[in-house]
Amino acid sequence: MGQASDERVTSKPVTSLPTPPETEDDASDTALNDSCSIPLPPPTKGATQVLDIDKNTPDAHVPRDPRLIRLTGVHPFNVEAPLSALYDEGFLTSPELFYVRNHGAVPHVTDEEIPDWEFSVEGLVENPFTLTLKQLLLDFQKITCPVTLVCAGNRRKEQNQVRKSKGFSWGAAGTSTGLFTGVLMAELMRVAKPKRKAKYVCMEGADKLPNGYYGTSVKLSWVMDPERGIMLAHKMNGEILPPDHGKPLRALIPGQIGGRSVKWLKRLIITEGPSDNWYHLYDNRVLPMSVSPDEAANNPKWWKDERYAIYDLNVNSVIAYPAHDELLSLVNAPQMYRLKGYAYSGGGRRITRAEISIDKGNTWRLADVEYPEDRYRQYEQTLFGGEVDLAWRDTSFCWCFWSLDVAVEELKGAKDILVRAMDESMNAQPRDMYWSVLGMMNNPWFRVTITEEGDSLRFEHPTQPALQPGGWMEKVKKAGGNLTNGFWGEKLDGDDSGTPAEAAAPEIKLTRDDVDTIISVDELRKHDNAQSAWFVLNGHVFDGTTFMDAHPGGAQSIISAAGMDATDEFMAIHSETAKKMMPKYHIGSLDEKSKTILEQGEAQSDGPAEKRSTFLQSRAWTTAALVEKKQISWDTRVFMFQLEHDEQTLGLPVGQHLMVRLRDPVTREPIIRSYTPISEMNQSGRLEMLVKIYFETPKAKGGRMTMALDSLPLGHGVEFKGPIGKFEYLGRGRCSINGVVRTVKSFVMVCAGSGVTPIFQVFRAVMQDPEDGTRCTVFDGNRMVEDILCRDDLEQIATANPGRCNLIFTLSQACEGWTGLKGRVTGELIQKHCTPDPETLVLVCGPQALEKSIHADLISQGYKDSDLLFF
Ligand code: MTE
């Protein structure tokens, strides 16, 4: 494929016009006949099928190409093409292989709705206005030009090999080129007339995400600069924008990272300062190398500093051929091999050289560079309804292709091939990687290794995208090489530092050095039960069997993880103290093949959703859509979720909890917390959760999960798993604690704040059954009266059962007129109302400080540990 030949990467013949003319302008397109010298889109069949894997996602309306490599599981859709397939398409990428970066679900816009799509131009302008897409196309001049889009995460997998960044693993195909048709944004600005202080144009899309609508900004002066070609596009390669690429309207910011080109565009807001959109602040930045993931998470100042925001792309180049794992037979080999690849730079800066080294960077040879974009500069006619008017522009916004013929004999004697590019400002790719928390803008020299295997040469790229194994970086890392030693992890003479850079990350060690047993996935899966529960964290195997009884989360949580990879949940919900206990349970490591098998598949649900009678599954995540959000107070909400079908019940025993998982839309890191729903356990079709939102304040960071939940749009799916917990109320005084059943005559229930939810479940279950003679004394402590959650429900239950329960609220900051108790829940208060009794069980749920003080007080009053249960 990559062998010497005269094949060209640029001109693909076009046999027909992609779409019939929609306007008079289109009809006047120059016939795209054989004499046409511009590269035209590759023949495209266009994806027409909704793939099976998308059918149960919010993108069930989007047809896609199965060749695309999914980088973040099934949903949201973040994909790149195999590098060779992308390169073989030539200068323009067909829509079905164009990379996609979606933070969430694709807004559903039908063809009929396109002309009426509205967007606004507002903010610091004399004439704010709203326009339909139809008006935009009728009233403004349209242009067509080629633009290369590049995701700032392109080549991030290499960064992740050095040290895991907060971003998913793009290979080297996070880039694509389209021929876009639309209107210059500057034309709209001229109508809107920005006011004196206006400096930025903020853009907002229609995709509502956990942290609001996707949005970002660019400078107004850039928008007004005709050289920069900033535009709104409605067509790509002559066709309506595909849903994944912004149908029906997107911004295009040539020469800048793809993240600035907002899709499904709804608003242009002219402002004095840069965008304060969450995605502008927390995405698309290169923080200083010295900022660790922890520091970045704990110190918001890094994210608010515009100096670290990425706009222009940096200079980059990649080797496409030889492809990864390509074998070049030395038997009857051609004399020459043609090395080929792509290069691009940012801000309209042109690539002025691409250089190849086959002696580790000691000497460099100049490659040929071909700029297909230039051919449009000579084409001054309309194309796809837009004028091609690039003759006067000095900027270059597309990728170019480099190639160099090298004697096969020379490759035989070489260990690797390196490429580096330079742009017209003499910006050159560095030899060494600049690692940063988000792993963006990775652009060191691209290196392909050469290994002689029998009669052939095998070529290896640095990495393969997503979880795909392969690449020389993985090998170097496994062999203990230091990828950041400036020599691609190879040992230099006299260098005995074998420590991978990752070891520098301050992480708690979960493993023991003296454990070296290798375990297969088949062996692991035999230990998936209460008698023997093995589970995997970061590729290492742990035996949790002996810890089941002592596990604060109950034996069931360990059993649920048995035989599986529990890394995400474990890391998300365990404290440092818990992590420090892990070496004691470390029994071995998975072999490489087993790791891949486990990584590739999360446990699948048992059977199709429509057939399952209960929603929760202990070993697989199931998704319910948020259908309603009720505001209870300024910081408290009830979130209502629709289960998979109306007859389905939740499947959560009284007193147990479930896990909720949301993924950070930028980094895809999971956020997992446990909650107790407030809906009745036997209610079918619905699940209700009462949640107090911990907002960010100048003093506190705010709760990641609660803030993300609060900003979820209706219709968004949330994942659940469970049940978990060691306690279960079986009814009529019978309780199960870690599977051991005992009967109690009364409960003392102590809670504070949102700790009321598990208490409420048990209290309601006891009181709902008229035959249940168990007595309950509930102590519920809060700061102010507004903070008392479920107050009405609790009081109604108490009023209906006067002889069986006592409900005591106490407030630490009571307002005037509060006639109830004042102060916190203390041992003294409990002593006033209850006496220790072997037939009483105390249930406690609240902040750690409360649980600690109640524990100490009650033990001193004569309660036994076996009679105290902390949720
Ligand atoms: N616009 C919206 N509304 N929502 C998004 O998630 N992703 C951005 C940008 N515009 C995004 C968006 C990012 S990070 C990139 S790299 C490009 O879209 C990708 O464009 P593409 O999917 O058309 O290739």
Short mmCIF file of C-alpha atoms in Angstrom, two decimals, residues 375-767:
data_model
loop_
_atom_site.label_atom_id
_atom_site.label_comp_id
_atom_site.label_asym_id
_atom_site.label_seq_id
_atom_site.Cartn_x
_atom_site.Cartn_y
_atom_site.Cartn_z
CA ARG A 375 -5.60 24.51 -6.03
CA TYR A 376 -8.71 26.28 -4.70
CA ARG A 377 -6.86 29.59 -4.84
CA GLN A 378 -7.01 29.46 -8.61
CA TYR A 379 -10.68 28.47 -8.73
CA GLU A 380 -12.82 31.60 -8.68
CA GLN A 381 -16.33 30.32 -9.22
CA THR A 382 -19.27 29.04 -7.24
CA LEU A 383 -19.24 25.56 -5.81
CA PHE A 384 -22.14 23.95 -3.92
CA GLY A 385 -23.91 27.32 -3.86
CA GLY A 386 -21.01 29.27 -2.37
CA GLU A 387 -18.36 31.40 -4.02
CA VAL A 388 -14.83 30.02 -3.89
CA ASP A 389 -12.80 33.19 -3.39
CA LEU A 390 -9.42 32.29 -1.96
CA ALA A 391 -7.04 33.81 -4.49
CA TRP A 392 -6.31 36.80 -2.30
CA ARG A 393 -6.00 34.93 1.00
CA ASP A 394 -2.51 34.33 2.37
CA THR A 395 -3.63 31.96 5.09
CA SER A 396 -3.60 28.16 4.85
CA PHE A 397 -6.23 26.28 6.81
CA CYS A 398 -5.86 22.73 5.61
CA TRP A 399 -3.62 19.80 6.12
CA CYS A 400 -0.92 19.07 3.58
CA PHE A 401 0.74 15.83 2.59
CA TRP A 402 4.38 14.99 2.75
CA SER A 403 6.17 12.07 1.11
CA LEU A 404 9.72 10.86 0.71
CA ASP A 405 11.19 7.91 -1.14
CA VAL A 406 13.77 6.01 0.92
CA ALA A 407 15.83 3.02 -0.17
CA VAL A 408 14.53 -0.19 1.39
CA GLU A 409 18.12 -1.10 2.08
CA GLU A 410 18.38 2.00 4.30
CA LEU A 411 15.20 1.12 6.16
CA LYS A 412 16.67 -2.30 6.79
CA GLY A 413 19.55 -0.73 8.59
CA ALA A 414 17.41 1.71 10.58
CA LYS A 415 15.63 1.31 13.89
CA ASP A 416 12.96 3.92 13.39
CA ILE A 417 11.52 6.63 11.16
CA LEU A 418 10.91 10.11 12.57
CA VAL A 419 8.95 12.97 11.06
CA ARG A 420 8.84 16.58 12.16
CA ALA A 421 7.27 19.60 10.48
CA MET A 422 7.89 23.34 10.64
CA ASP A 423 5.56 26.20 9.72
CA GLU A 424 6.15 29.60 8.16
CA SER A 425 6.77 31.17 11.58
CA MET A 426 9.53 28.59 12.10
CA ASN A 427 7.51 26.83 14.78
CA ALA A 428 8.85 23.29 14.80
CA GLN A 429 7.58 20.15 16.46
CA PRO A 430 9.57 19.38 19.60
CA ARG A 431 11.42 16.14 20.19
CA ASP A 432 9.93 15.76 23.68
CA MET A 433 6.33 15.59 24.75
CA TYR A 434 4.76 18.43 26.76
CA TRP A 435 2.57 16.40 29.14
CA SER A 436 -0.31 18.29 30.72
CA VAL A 437 -3.40 17.43 32.75
CA LEU A 438 -5.82 17.38 29.80
CA GLY A 439 -3.28 15.75 27.47
CA MET A 440 -3.98 18.20 24.66
CA MET A 441 -1.99 19.50 21.66
CA ASN A 442 0.36 16.55 21.68
CA ASN A 443 2.90 17.16 18.90
CA PRO A 444 6.34 15.68 19.49
CA TRP A 445 8.17 14.11 16.52
CA PHE A 446 6.09 11.20 15.28
CA ARG A 447 8.05 7.97 15.48
CA VAL A 448 7.51 4.63 13.76
CA THR A 449 9.78 1.78 14.85
CA ILE A 450 11.28 -0.79 12.52
CA THR A 451 11.93 -4.39 13.57
CA GLU A 452 13.41 -7.04 11.35
CA GLU A 453 11.27 -10.18 11.53
CA GLY A 454 12.66 -12.99 9.39
CA ASP A 455 12.51 -11.81 5.79
CA SER A 456 10.41 -8.78 6.57
CA LEU A 457 10.47 -5.43 8.29
CA ARG A 458 7.66 -4.74 10.75
CA PHE A 459 6.66 -1.12 11.39
CA GLU A 460 4.99 0.01 14.57
CA HIS A 461 3.28 3.32 15.36
CA PRO A 462 3.52 4.78 18.88
CA THR A 463 0.00 3.74 19.90
CA GLN A 464 -3.37 2.56 18.71
CA PRO A 465 -6.53 4.54 19.56
CA ALA A 466 -8.82 3.96 22.54
CA LEU A 467 -8.30 0.63 24.31
CA GLN A 468 -6.81 -1.02 21.24
CA PRO A 469 -3.57 -2.67 22.21
CA GLY A 470 -0.38 -2.18 20.22
CA GLY A 471 2.31 0.34 19.55
CA TRP A 472 5.91 0.71 20.60
CA MET A 473 5.06 2.96 23.56
CA GLU A 474 3.08 0.19 25.24
CA LYS A 475 6.01 -2.19 24.78
CA VAL A 476 8.54 0.26 26.18
CA LYS A 477 6.33 0.90 29.18
CA LYS A 478 5.83 -2.77 29.91
CA ALA A 479 9.55 -3.33 29.74
CA GLY A 480 9.96 -0.65 32.42
CA GLY A 481 11.48 1.95 30.08
CA ASN A 482 11.15 5.62 30.85
CA LEU A 483 9.17 7.12 27.95
CA THR A 484 10.23 10.62 28.93
CA ASN A 485 13.99 10.08 28.99
CA GLY A 486 14.28 12.05 25.74
CA PHE A 487 15.11 8.89 23.85
CA TRP A 488 11.68 7.24 23.54
CA GLY A 489 12.35 5.07 26.57
CA GLU A 490 15.41 3.41 25.13
CA LYS A 491 18.30 2.82 27.49
CA LEU A 492 21.20 5.16 26.92
CA ASP A 493 24.72 4.11 27.79
CA GLY A 494 25.20 4.54 31.50
CA ASP A 495 21.52 5.28 32.11
CA ASP A 496 20.02 2.87 34.59
CA SER A 497 16.86 4.84 35.35
CA GLY A 498 14.14 2.49 34.35
CA THR A 499 11.31 4.24 36.13
CA PRO A 500 8.37 5.12 33.97
CA ALA A 501 7.23 8.72 34.38
CA GLU A 502 3.95 7.43 35.72
CA ALA A 503 5.66 6.34 38.90
CA ALA A 504 6.02 10.03 39.66
CA ALA A 505 2.26 10.35 40.05
CA PRO A 506 1.49 10.39 43.75
CA GLU A 507 -0.92 7.52 43.99
CA ILE A 508 -1.69 5.16 46.81
CA LYS A 509 -0.17 1.80 46.08
CA LEU A 510 -2.80 -0.93 46.16
CA THR A 511 -0.46 -3.82 45.48
CA ARG A 512 2.37 -5.75 47.10
CA ASP A 513 5.74 -6.12 45.41
CA ASP A 514 6.18 -9.73 46.50
CA VAL A 515 3.02 -10.88 44.70
CA ASP A 516 3.83 -12.08 41.20
CA THR A 517 1.15 -14.67 40.40
CA ILE A 518 -0.31 -14.29 36.92
CA ILE A 519 -4.04 -14.94 36.78
CA SER A 520 -6.21 -15.46 33.71
CA VAL A 521 -9.65 -14.00 33.20
CA ASP A 522 -11.10 -17.53 33.22
CA GLU A 523 -9.62 -18.19 36.64
CA LEU A 524 -10.86 -14.82 37.92
CA ARG A 525 -14.38 -15.53 36.75
CA LYS A 526 -14.53 -18.74 38.81
CA HIS A 527 -14.32 -16.58 41.94
CA ASP A 528 -17.47 -14.58 41.43
CA ASN A 529 -19.56 -15.53 44.43
CA ALA A 530 -20.05 -15.21 48.17
CA GLN A 531 -17.74 -18.18 48.86
CA SER A 532 -14.87 -16.69 46.93
CA ALA A 533 -14.90 -13.14 45.65
CA TRP A 534 -11.96 -11.97 43.53
CA PHE A 535 -12.05 -8.65 41.73
CA VAL A 536 -9.73 -6.53 39.62
CA LEU A 537 -8.34 -3.03 40.21
CA ASN A 538 -6.06 -1.55 37.56
CA GLY A 539 -5.16 -4.97 36.20
CA HIS A 540 -4.38 -6.49 39.62
CA VAL A 541 -6.44 -9.20 41.29
CA PHE A 542 -7.67 -8.90 44.88
CA ASP A 543 -9.43 -11.48 47.04
CA GLY A 544 -12.21 -9.79 49.03
CA THR A 545 -13.65 -12.97 50.57
CA THR A 546 -12.25 -12.51 54.06
CA PHE A 547 -13.24 -8.86 54.23
CA MET A 548 -16.91 -9.34 53.42
CA ASP A 549 -18.19 -9.26 56.99
CA ALA A 550 -16.17 -6.21 57.94
CA HIS A 551 -16.87 -4.27 54.73
CA PRO A 552 -18.72 -1.07 55.67
CA GLY A 553 -20.62 -1.22 52.37
CA GLY A 554 -21.83 -4.74 53.08
CA ALA A 555 -20.79 -8.08 51.67
CA GLN A 556 -23.04 -7.60 48.68
CA SER A 557 -20.90 -4.81 47.22
CA ILE A 558 -17.91 -7.14 47.18
CA ILE A 559 -19.96 -10.00 45.73
CA SER A 560 -21.31 -7.64 43.05
CA ALA A 561 -17.78 -6.79 41.97
CA ALA A 562 -16.57 -10.39 42.09
CA GLY A 563 -15.15 -11.77 38.88
CA MET A 564 -15.11 -8.28 37.37
CA ASP A 565 -13.05 -5.15 36.89
CA ALA A 566 -14.18 -2.82 39.70
CA THR A 567 -11.62 -0.06 39.13
CA ASP A 568 -14.03 2.80 38.38
CA GLU A 569 -16.38 2.18 41.30
CA PHE A 570 -13.62 1.41 43.74
CA MET A 571 -11.60 4.51 42.92
CA ALA A 572 -14.67 6.73 42.93
CA ILE A 573 -16.14 5.76 46.27
CA HIS A 574 -13.29 4.64 48.48
CA SER A 575 -11.28 6.76 50.84
CA GLU A 576 -7.49 6.84 51.03
CA THR A 577 -7.73 4.74 54.18
CA ALA A 578 -9.65 2.05 52.33
CA LYS A 579 -7.13 2.15 49.49
CA LYS A 580 -4.25 1.75 51.91
CA MET A 581 -5.81 -1.54 53.13
CA MET A 582 -5.72 -3.10 49.67
CA PRO A 583 -2.18 -4.60 49.59
CA LYS A 584 -3.36 -7.08 52.23
CA TYR A 585 -5.83 -8.54 49.73
CA HIS A 586 -3.60 -8.43 46.62
CA ILE A 587 -3.16 -11.94 45.18
CA GLY A 588 -1.85 -11.48 41.63
CA SER A 589 -2.10 -9.74 38.27
CA LEU A 590 -4.06 -10.45 35.14
CA ASP A 591 -2.18 -11.55 32.06
CA GLU A 592 -2.22 -9.07 29.16
CA LYS A 593 -4.84 -10.85 27.09
CA SER A 594 -7.16 -11.09 30.08
CA LYS A 595 -6.72 -7.37 30.81
CA THR A 596 -7.86 -6.52 27.30
CA ILE A 597 -10.83 -8.87 27.52
CA LEU A 598 -11.93 -7.28 30.79
CA GLU A 599 -11.28 -3.71 29.63
CA GLN A 600 -13.24 -4.20 26.44
CA GLY A 601 -16.46 -5.28 27.98
CA GLU A 602 -18.33 -4.03 30.95
CA ALA A 603 -20.74 -6.66 32.19
CA GLN A 604 -23.74 -6.81 29.93
CA SER A 605 -27.24 -6.59 31.32
CA ASP A 606 -28.98 -9.90 31.64
CA GLY A 607 -31.40 -9.88 28.76
CA PRO A 608 -33.10 -7.09 26.88
CA ALA A 609 -34.48 -4.16 28.89
CA GLU A 610 -38.07 -4.75 27.83
CA LYS A 611 -38.01 -8.23 29.36
CA ARG A 612 -36.42 -7.46 32.72
CA SER A 613 -38.94 -7.25 35.56
CA THR A 614 -36.53 -5.44 37.89
CA PHE A 615 -34.41 -2.49 36.89
CA LEU A 616 -31.38 -2.71 39.16
CA GLN A 617 -28.70 -5.24 38.44
CA SER A 618 -25.91 -5.91 40.86
CA ARG A 619 -23.28 -6.59 38.19
CA ALA A 620 -24.18 -4.28 35.32
CA TRP A 621 -25.09 -0.63 34.92
CA THR A 622 -28.58 0.07 33.63
CA THR A 623 -29.78 3.42 32.34
CA ALA A 624 -32.91 5.36 33.24
CA ALA A 625 -33.85 8.68 31.67
CA LEU A 626 -34.40 11.79 33.77
CA VAL A 627 -38.00 12.75 33.08
CA GLU A 628 -38.82 15.34 35.72
CA LYS A 629 -37.07 17.54 38.22
CA LYS A 630 -39.01 19.03 41.14
CA GLN A 631 -37.52 21.94 43.03
CA ILE A 632 -38.15 21.36 46.73
CA SER A 633 -36.07 24.28 47.99
CA TRP A 634 -33.26 26.45 46.65
CA ASP A 635 -30.80 23.60 47.03
CA THR A 636 -32.93 20.47 47.08
CA ARG A 637 -34.53 18.64 44.18
CA VAL A 638 -36.43 15.45 43.55
CA PHE A 639 -35.12 13.82 40.39
CA MET A 640 -37.58 11.48 38.71
CA PHE A 641 -36.33 8.79 36.36
CA GLN A 642 -38.29 6.60 33.98
CA LEU A 643 -37.34 2.94 34.30
CA GLU A 644 -36.98 0.79 31.20
CA HIS A 645 -40.72 0.01 31.02
CA ASP A 646 -43.86 0.82 32.98
CA GLU A 647 -44.21 -2.58 34.65
CA GLN A 648 -40.62 -2.70 35.81
CA THR A 649 -39.90 -2.36 39.54
CA LEU A 650 -36.71 -0.91 40.94
CA GLY A 651 -35.52 -4.04 42.72
CA LEU A 652 -34.15 -2.36 45.82
CA PRO A 653 -34.82 -3.96 49.22
CA VAL A 654 -35.87 -1.57 52.02
CA GLY A 655 -32.81 -0.11 53.74
CA GLN A 656 -30.44 -0.68 50.82
CA HIS A 657 -28.89 1.80 48.42
CA LEU A 658 -27.99 2.07 44.79
CA MET A 659 -25.03 3.51 42.93
CA VAL A 660 -25.46 6.36 40.49
CA ARG A 661 -22.92 6.95 37.72
CA LEU A 662 -22.53 10.02 35.58
CA ARG A 663 -19.57 10.60 33.33
CA ASP A 664 -17.69 13.86 33.25
CA PRO A 665 -18.53 15.07 29.73
CA VAL A 666 -15.05 16.41 29.15
CA THR A 667 -12.79 13.76 30.57
CA ARG A 668 -15.22 10.80 30.55
CA GLU A 669 -14.12 10.07 34.08
CA PRO A 670 -16.91 8.42 36.00
CA ILE A 671 -18.51 10.18 38.97
CA ILE A 672 -20.12 7.54 41.18
CA ARG A 673 -22.06 8.05 44.42
CA SER A 674 -24.52 5.98 46.40
CA TYR A 675 -28.05 7.18 47.16
CA THR A 676 -31.23 5.84 48.69
CA PRO A 677 -34.26 6.70 46.57
CA ILE A 678 -37.41 8.02 48.22
CA SER A 679 -39.89 6.38 45.87
CA GLU A 680 -41.84 3.44 47.26
CA MET A 681 -39.88 0.25 46.77
CA ASN A 682 -42.79 -1.47 45.02
CA GLN A 683 -43.57 1.45 42.71
CA SER A 684 -43.26 0.42 39.09
CA GLY A 685 -41.88 2.36 36.13
CA ARG A 686 -40.37 5.22 38.18
CA LEU A 687 -37.52 6.00 40.48
CA GLU A 688 -37.36 9.16 42.60
CA MET A 689 -34.29 10.51 44.33
CA LEU A 690 -34.19 13.40 46.74
CA VAL A 691 -30.89 15.20 46.37
CA LYS A 692 -29.41 18.21 48.10
CA ILE A 693 -27.22 20.14 45.69
CA TYR A 694 -23.86 21.25 47.03
CA PHE A 695 -23.21 24.39 45.01
CA GLU A 696 -19.78 25.92 44.56
CA THR A 697 -19.13 28.79 46.96
CA PRO A 698 -16.09 31.04 47.35
CA LYS A 699 -15.01 28.75 50.19
CA ALA A 700 -16.08 25.31 48.95
CA LYS A 701 -15.68 23.52 45.66
CA GLY A 702 -19.22 22.17 45.47
CA GLY A 703 -20.32 18.58 44.92
CA ARG A 704 -19.29 17.16 41.55
CA MET A 705 -22.13 14.68 41.42
CA THR A 706 -24.88 16.89 42.79
CA MET A 707 -23.95 19.84 40.55
CA ALA A 708 -23.74 17.57 37.50
CA LEU A 709 -27.13 16.02 38.34
CA ASP A 710 -28.65 19.45 38.79
CA SER A 711 -27.61 20.59 35.34
CA LEU A 712 -28.77 17.45 33.54
CA PRO A 713 -31.26 18.17 30.79
CA LEU A 714 -34.54 16.25 30.84
CA GLY A 715 -34.26 13.11 28.75
CA HIS A 716 -30.63 12.55 29.70
CA GLY A 717 -29.78 9.00 30.76
CA VAL A 718 -28.20 8.24 34.12
CA GLU A 719 -26.71 4.88 35.03
CA PHE A 720 -27.62 2.90 38.11
CA LYS A 721 -26.33 -0.28 39.73
CA GLY A 722 -27.18 -2.10 42.92
CA PRO A 723 -28.43 -2.90 45.43
CA ILE A 724 -25.64 -2.26 47.90
CA GLY A 725 -25.58 -2.08 51.69
CA LYS A 726 -25.32 -4.52 54.54
CA PHE A 727 -28.71 -3.80 56.12
CA GLU A 728 -32.13 -4.85 54.92
CA TYR A 729 -35.49 -4.48 56.62
CA LEU A 730 -37.50 -7.65 56.01
CA GLY A 731 -40.62 -6.47 57.89
CA ARG A 732 -42.32 -7.02 61.25
CA GLY A 733 -39.15 -6.37 63.17
CA ARG A 734 -36.96 -8.72 61.09
CA CYS A 735 -33.69 -7.25 59.92
CA SER A 736 -30.89 -8.77 57.90
CA ILE A 737 -27.38 -7.52 58.62
CA ASN A 738 -24.85 -8.96 56.21
CA GLY A 739 -27.18 -11.88 55.65
CA VAL A 740 -27.68 -12.66 59.37
CA VAL A 741 -31.31 -12.25 60.36
CA ARG A 742 -32.34 -10.88 63.76
CA THR A 743 -35.59 -9.55 65.18
CA VAL A 744 -35.89 -6.22 66.96
CA LYS A 745 -38.70 -4.64 68.97
CA SER A 746 -37.72 -1.03 68.32
CA PHE A 747 -35.55 1.22 66.21
CA VAL A 748 -33.71 4.34 67.27
CA MET A 749 -33.17 6.26 64.06
CA VAL A 750 -30.66 9.09 64.01
CA CYS A 751 -30.09 11.25 60.96
CA ALA A 752 -29.11 14.68 59.78
CA GLY A 753 -29.53 16.54 56.49
CA SER A 754 -29.82 14.29 53.48
CA GLY A 755 -28.97 11.30 55.70
CA VAL A 756 -32.70 11.10 56.22
CA THR A 757 -33.27 9.16 52.98
CA PRO A 758 -32.35 5.62 54.11
CA ILE A 759 -33.95 6.28 57.51
CA PHE A 760 -37.13 7.45 55.79
CA GLN A 761 -37.30 4.23 53.74
CA VAL A 762 -37.16 2.01 56.83
CA PHE A 763 -39.44 4.25 58.92
CA ARG A 764 -42.09 4.30 56.18
CA ALA A 765 -41.88 0.53 55.67
CA VAL A 766 -42.39 -0.12 59.40
CA MET A 767 -45.29 2.29 59.75
#
